[in-house]
Coordinates of C-alpha atoms in Angstrom, one line a residue:
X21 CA -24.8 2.4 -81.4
X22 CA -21.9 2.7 -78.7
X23 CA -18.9 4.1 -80.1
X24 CA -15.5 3.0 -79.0
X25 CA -13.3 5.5 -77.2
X26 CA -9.1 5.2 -76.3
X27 CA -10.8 6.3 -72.9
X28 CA -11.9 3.4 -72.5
X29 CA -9.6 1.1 -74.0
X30 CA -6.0 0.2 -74.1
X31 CA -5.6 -1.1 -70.4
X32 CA -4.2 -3.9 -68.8
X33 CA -5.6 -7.2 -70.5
X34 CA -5.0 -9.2 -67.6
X35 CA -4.9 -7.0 -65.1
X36 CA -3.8 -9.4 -62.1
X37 CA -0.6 -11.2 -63.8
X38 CA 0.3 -8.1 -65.7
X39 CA 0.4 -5.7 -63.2
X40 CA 2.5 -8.2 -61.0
X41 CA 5.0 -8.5 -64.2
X42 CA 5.6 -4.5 -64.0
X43 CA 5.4 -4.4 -60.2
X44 CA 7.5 -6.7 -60.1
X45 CA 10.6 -4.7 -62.5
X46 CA 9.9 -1.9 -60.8
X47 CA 11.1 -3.2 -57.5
X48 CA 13.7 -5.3 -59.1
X49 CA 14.6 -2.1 -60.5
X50 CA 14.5 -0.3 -57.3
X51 CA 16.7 -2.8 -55.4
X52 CA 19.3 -2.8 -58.1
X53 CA 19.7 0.4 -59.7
X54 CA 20.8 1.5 -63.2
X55 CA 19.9 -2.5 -63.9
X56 CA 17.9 -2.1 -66.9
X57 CA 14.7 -4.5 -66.6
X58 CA 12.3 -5.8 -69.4
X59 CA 9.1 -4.1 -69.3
X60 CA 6.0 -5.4 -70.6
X61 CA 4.1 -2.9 -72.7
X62 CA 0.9 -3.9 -71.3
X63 CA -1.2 -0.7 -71.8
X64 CA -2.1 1.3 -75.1
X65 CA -2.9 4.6 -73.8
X66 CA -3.8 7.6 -76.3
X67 CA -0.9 9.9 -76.8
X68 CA 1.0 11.7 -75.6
X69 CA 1.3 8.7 -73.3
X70 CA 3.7 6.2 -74.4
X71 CA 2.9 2.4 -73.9
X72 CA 5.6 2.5 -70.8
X73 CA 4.6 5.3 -69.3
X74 CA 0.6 4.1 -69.3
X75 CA 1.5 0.3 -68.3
X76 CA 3.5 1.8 -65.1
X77 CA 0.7 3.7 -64.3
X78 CA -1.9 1.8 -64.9
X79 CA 0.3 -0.4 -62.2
X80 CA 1.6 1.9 -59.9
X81 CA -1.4 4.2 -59.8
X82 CA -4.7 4.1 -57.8
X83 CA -7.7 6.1 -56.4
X84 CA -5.3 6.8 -53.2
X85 CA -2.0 8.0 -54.7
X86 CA -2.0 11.5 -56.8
X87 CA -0.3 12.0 -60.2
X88 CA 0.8 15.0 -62.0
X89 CA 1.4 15.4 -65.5
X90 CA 3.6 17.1 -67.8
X91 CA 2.0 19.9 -69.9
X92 CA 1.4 18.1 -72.9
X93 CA -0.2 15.0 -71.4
X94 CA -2.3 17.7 -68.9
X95 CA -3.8 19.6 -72.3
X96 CA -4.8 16.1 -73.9
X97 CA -8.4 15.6 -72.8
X98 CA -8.3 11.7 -74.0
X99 CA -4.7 11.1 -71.9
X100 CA -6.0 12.8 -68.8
X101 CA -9.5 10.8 -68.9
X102 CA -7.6 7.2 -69.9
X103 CA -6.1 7.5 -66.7
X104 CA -8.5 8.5 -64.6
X105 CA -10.6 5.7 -65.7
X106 CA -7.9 3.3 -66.2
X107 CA -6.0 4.4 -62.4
X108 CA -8.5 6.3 -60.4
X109 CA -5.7 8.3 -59.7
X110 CA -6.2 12.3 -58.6
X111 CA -4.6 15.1 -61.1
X112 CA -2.6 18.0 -59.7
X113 CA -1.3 20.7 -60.9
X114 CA 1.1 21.3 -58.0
X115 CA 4.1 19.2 -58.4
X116 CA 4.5 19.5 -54.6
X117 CA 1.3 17.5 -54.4
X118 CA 2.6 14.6 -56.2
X119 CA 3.0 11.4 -55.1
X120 CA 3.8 10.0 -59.0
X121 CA 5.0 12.6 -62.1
X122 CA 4.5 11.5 -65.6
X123 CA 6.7 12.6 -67.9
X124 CA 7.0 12.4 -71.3
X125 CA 9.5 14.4 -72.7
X126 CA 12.4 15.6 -70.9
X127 CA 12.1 19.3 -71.8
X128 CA 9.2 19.1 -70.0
X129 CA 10.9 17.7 -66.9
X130 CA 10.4 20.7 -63.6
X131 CA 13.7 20.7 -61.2
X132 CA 13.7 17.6 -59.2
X133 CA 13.7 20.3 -55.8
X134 CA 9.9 21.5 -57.2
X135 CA 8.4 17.9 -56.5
X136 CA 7.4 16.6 -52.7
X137 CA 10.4 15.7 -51.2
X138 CA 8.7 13.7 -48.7
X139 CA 8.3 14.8 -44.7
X140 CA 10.6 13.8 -41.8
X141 CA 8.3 11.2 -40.4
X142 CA 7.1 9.8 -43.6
X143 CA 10.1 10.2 -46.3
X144 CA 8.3 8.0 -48.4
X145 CA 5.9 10.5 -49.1
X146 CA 8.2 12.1 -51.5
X147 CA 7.4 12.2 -55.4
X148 CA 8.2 9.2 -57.7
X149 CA 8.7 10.7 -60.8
X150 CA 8.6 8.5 -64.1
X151 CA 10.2 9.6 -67.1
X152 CA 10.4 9.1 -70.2
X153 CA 13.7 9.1 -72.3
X154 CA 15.3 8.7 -75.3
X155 CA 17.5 5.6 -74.6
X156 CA 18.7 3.1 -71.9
X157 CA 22.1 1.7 -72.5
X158 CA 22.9 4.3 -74.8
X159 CA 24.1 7.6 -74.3
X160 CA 25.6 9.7 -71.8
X161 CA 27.9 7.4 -69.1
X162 CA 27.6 7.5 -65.4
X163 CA 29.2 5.7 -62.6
X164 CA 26.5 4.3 -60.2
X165 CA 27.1 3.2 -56.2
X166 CA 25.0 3.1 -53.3
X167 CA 22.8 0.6 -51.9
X168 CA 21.7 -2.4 -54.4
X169 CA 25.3 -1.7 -56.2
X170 CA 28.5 -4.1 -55.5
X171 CA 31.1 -1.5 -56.0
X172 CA 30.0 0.5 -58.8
X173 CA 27.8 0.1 -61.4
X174 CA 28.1 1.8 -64.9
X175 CA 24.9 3.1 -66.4
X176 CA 24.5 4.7 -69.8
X177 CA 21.4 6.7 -70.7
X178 CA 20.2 9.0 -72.8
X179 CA 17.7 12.0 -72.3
X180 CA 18.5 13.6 -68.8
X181 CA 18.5 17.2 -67.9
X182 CA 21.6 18.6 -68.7
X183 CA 22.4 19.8 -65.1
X184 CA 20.8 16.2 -63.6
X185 CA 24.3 15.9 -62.3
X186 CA 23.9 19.2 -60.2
X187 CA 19.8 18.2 -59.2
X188 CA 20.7 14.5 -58.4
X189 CA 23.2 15.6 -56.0
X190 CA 20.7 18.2 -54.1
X191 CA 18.5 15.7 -54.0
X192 CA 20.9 13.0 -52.3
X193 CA 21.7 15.5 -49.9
X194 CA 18.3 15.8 -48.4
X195 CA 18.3 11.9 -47.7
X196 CA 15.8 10.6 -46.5
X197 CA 14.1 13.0 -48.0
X198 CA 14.0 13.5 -52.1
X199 CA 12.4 12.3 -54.8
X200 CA 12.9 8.5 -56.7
X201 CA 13.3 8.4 -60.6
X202 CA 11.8 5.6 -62.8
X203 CA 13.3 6.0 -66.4
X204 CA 11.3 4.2 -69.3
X205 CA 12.1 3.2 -72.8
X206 CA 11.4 1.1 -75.7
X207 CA 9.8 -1.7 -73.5
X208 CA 12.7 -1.7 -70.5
X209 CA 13.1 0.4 -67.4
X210 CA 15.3 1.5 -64.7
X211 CA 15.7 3.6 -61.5
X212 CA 17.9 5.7 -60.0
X213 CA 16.6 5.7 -56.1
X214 CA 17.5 8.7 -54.0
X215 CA 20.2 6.8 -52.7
X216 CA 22.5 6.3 -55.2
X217 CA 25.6 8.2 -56.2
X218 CA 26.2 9.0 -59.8
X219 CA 29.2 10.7 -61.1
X220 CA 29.7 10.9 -64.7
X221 CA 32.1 8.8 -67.0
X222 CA 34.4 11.2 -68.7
X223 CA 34.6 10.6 -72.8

């Protein structure tokens, strides 16, 4: 008798119109960042991946683009192999060899400057690093501008580094190089591309 295994289960249902849905919010959260975007909790993985973090990469991910993983998702056997069958995607252990980071707790978060920052020729060769954190529209304040941004944007969040203020602005200095965050919560998502400017809100 065949047993069933989270390996093998928990991916997209319909993979063609629900990977669109989540491509699709990634981009529209690309192009307009801090705008927090409904995402559908297509995927089930095993834990320590959450249902965000698995739908995006059971999305985003494929047999040509390499992942790393935080520590805890990298010691669980049944997380690691749910994404390899589910993405095809290639583990490494060198965060410099990235091309997508998922994270699932922010302790576990490396400095943004450890991650590929992407080459002259091809900046977007840099890591995209998805993360997982405790809220979005709640928390910590920050003033957002930049492309995708009329003016400024306010953005609250909770569950950044607590120097993220000191990283992001090393990592808007190399423009175009740097890395691209993806922040994921409770079925909603946002991104902070390289490009934006973020100051925080005092109070």
């Amino acid at each position: 008798m065949l047993h069933s295994s989270p390996v093998f289960e928990g991916g997209l249902a319909d993979p063609v119109t629900e990977a669109q849905s989540v491509f699709h919010a990634v981009m529209h959260a690309m192009a307009n960042p801090g705008c927090i975007q409904p995402l559908l909790r297509a995927a089930t993985p095993p834990p320590p991946l959450s249902a965000e973090l698995g739908t995006v990469a059971a999305t985003l991910l494929d047999h040509d683009t390499t992942v790393w993983c935080d520590a805890e998702i990298a010691a669980d056997g049944n997380a690691c192999d749910w994404l390899v069958f589910h993405t095809g995607a290639p583990r490494v252990d060198e965060t410099s060899q990235a091309q997508f980071a998922l994270v699932g707790n922010v302790a576990a978060l490396p400095k943004l400057a450890v991650f590929s920052q992407g080459e002259p020729e091809f900046p977007d060769r840099s890591t995209t690093v998805v993360l997982a954190v405790a809220s979005l529209g709640g928390g910590q304040g920050f003033a957002l501008k930049g492309p995708g941004i009329d003016g400024e944007r306010v953005f609250h969040v909770d569950g950044l580094p607590q120097d993220f203020i000191e990283q992001w602005r090393e990592n808007g200095a190399q423009y175009p190089l740097g890395v691209d965050l993806v922040l994921v919560c409770d079925g909603t998502l946002a991104a902070l591309p390289r490009t934006t400017r973020i100051t925080p809100l005092e109070g």
